[in-house]
Structure formats: C-alpha cells, structure tokens
mmCIF file of C-alpha atoms in Angstrom:
data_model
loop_
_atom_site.group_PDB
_atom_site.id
_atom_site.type_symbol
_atom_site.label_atom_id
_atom_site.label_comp_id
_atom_site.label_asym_id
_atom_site.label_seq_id
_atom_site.Cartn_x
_atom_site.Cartn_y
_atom_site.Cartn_z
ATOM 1 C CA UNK A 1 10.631 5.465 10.846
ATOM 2 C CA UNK A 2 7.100 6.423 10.252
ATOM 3 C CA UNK A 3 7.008 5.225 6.600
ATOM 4 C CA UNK A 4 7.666 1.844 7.674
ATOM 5 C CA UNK A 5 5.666 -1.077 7.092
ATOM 6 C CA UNK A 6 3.546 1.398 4.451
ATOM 7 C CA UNK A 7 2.867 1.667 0.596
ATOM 8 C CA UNK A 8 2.362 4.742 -1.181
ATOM 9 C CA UNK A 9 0.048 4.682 -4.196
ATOM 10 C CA UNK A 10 0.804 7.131 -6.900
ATOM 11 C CA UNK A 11 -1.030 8.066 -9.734
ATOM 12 C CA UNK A 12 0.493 9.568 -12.725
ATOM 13 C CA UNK A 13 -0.966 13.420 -13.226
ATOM 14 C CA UNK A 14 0.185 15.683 -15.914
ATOM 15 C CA UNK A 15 3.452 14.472 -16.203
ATOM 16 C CA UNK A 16 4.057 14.273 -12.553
ATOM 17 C CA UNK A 17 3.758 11.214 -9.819
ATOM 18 C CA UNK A 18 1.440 12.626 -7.412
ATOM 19 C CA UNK A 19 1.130 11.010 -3.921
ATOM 20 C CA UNK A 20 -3.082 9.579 -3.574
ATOM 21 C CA UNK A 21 -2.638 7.342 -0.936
ATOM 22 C CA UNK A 22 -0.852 5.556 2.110
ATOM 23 C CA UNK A 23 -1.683 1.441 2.685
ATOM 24 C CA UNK A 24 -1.011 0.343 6.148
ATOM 25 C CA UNK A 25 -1.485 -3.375 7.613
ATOM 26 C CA UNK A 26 -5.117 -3.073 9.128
ATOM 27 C CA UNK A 27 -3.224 -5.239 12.164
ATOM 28 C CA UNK A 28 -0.196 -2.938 12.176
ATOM 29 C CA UNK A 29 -0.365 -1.966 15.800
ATOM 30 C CA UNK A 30 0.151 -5.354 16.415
ATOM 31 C CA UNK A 31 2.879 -6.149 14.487
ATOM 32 C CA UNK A 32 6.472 -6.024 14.726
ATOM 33 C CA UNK A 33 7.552 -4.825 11.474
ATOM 34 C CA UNK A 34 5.710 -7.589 9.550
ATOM 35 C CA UNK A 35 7.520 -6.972 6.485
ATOM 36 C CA UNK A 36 4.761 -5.122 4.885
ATOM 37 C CA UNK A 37 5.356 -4.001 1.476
ATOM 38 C CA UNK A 38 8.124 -6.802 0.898
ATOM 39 C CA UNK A 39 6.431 -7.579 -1.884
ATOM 40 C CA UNK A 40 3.574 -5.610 -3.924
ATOM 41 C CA UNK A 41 1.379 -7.219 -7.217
ATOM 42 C CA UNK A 42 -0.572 -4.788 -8.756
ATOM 43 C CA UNK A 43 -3.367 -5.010 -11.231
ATOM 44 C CA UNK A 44 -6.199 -2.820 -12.254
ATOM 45 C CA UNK A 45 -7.223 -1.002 -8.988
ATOM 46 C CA UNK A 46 -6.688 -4.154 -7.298
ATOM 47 C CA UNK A 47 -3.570 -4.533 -4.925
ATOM 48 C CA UNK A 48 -1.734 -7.251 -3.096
ATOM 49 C CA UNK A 49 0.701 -6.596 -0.722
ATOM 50 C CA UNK A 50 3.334 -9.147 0.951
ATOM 51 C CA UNK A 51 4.363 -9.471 4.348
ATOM 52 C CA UNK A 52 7.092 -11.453 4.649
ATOM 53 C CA UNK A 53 7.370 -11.497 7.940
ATOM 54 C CA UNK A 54 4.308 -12.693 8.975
ATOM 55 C CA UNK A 55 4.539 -16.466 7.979
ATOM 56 C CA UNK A 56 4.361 -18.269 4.307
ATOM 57 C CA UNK A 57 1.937 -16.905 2.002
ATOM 58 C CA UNK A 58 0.740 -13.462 4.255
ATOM 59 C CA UNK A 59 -0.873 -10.955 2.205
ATOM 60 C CA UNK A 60 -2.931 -7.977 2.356
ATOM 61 C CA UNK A 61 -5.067 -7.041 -0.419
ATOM 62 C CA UNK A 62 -6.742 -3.780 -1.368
ATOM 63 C CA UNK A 63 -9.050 -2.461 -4.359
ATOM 64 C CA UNK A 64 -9.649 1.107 -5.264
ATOM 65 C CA UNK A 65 -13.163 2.317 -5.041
ATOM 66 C CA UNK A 66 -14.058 4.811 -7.592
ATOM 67 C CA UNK A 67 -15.936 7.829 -6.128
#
C-alpha cells in the first residue's frame, strides 16, 4: 500500500477538504512499517506524529512554513 506509514494534511477550502500535503517518516526507507501516523496531535501549524512501532515515546514532528 503506498499510503502507508503517511499523513495527509488537509485544509478546509470553500466548503471542501482539499488535499495540501503528504508527511512521510524522514527514516521511512528504513523502516518496517513503524506505525507512522498511529497517533497524530495537532496544533497551530505545528504537528506531531506517533510511531508506535518504533519504541516508547517515538515521534515525528512537523511545522508549516508560511510562504
């Protein structure tokens, strides 16, 4: 499945969910799975993403850069 191990960030546009972004692991060649996106805290622009997998307390996190 190609969509594994990813998170998809939205953003709400006229009424519609439209598709910005795909996260990925920045290790996920080297992972098995992982878990990524077991778990996802978001606040802000800022992002955290579990994954579970990789041992206790493994997170990625991410922050949107305005352009």
């Amino acid at each position: 499945d190609p969509d594994a191990g990813v998170v998809h960030v939205y953003e709400w546009v006229n009424g519609n969910w439209v598709e910005q972004q795909k996260l990925y692991a920045s290790d996920r060649y080297s992972l098995a799975g992982g878990g990524f996106g077991a778990s996802v805290a978001i606040d802000s622009t800022a992002a955290i993403v579990g994954a579970a997998e990789e041992g206790p307390g493994a997170a990625y996190v991410y922050d949107a850069i305005e352009e």
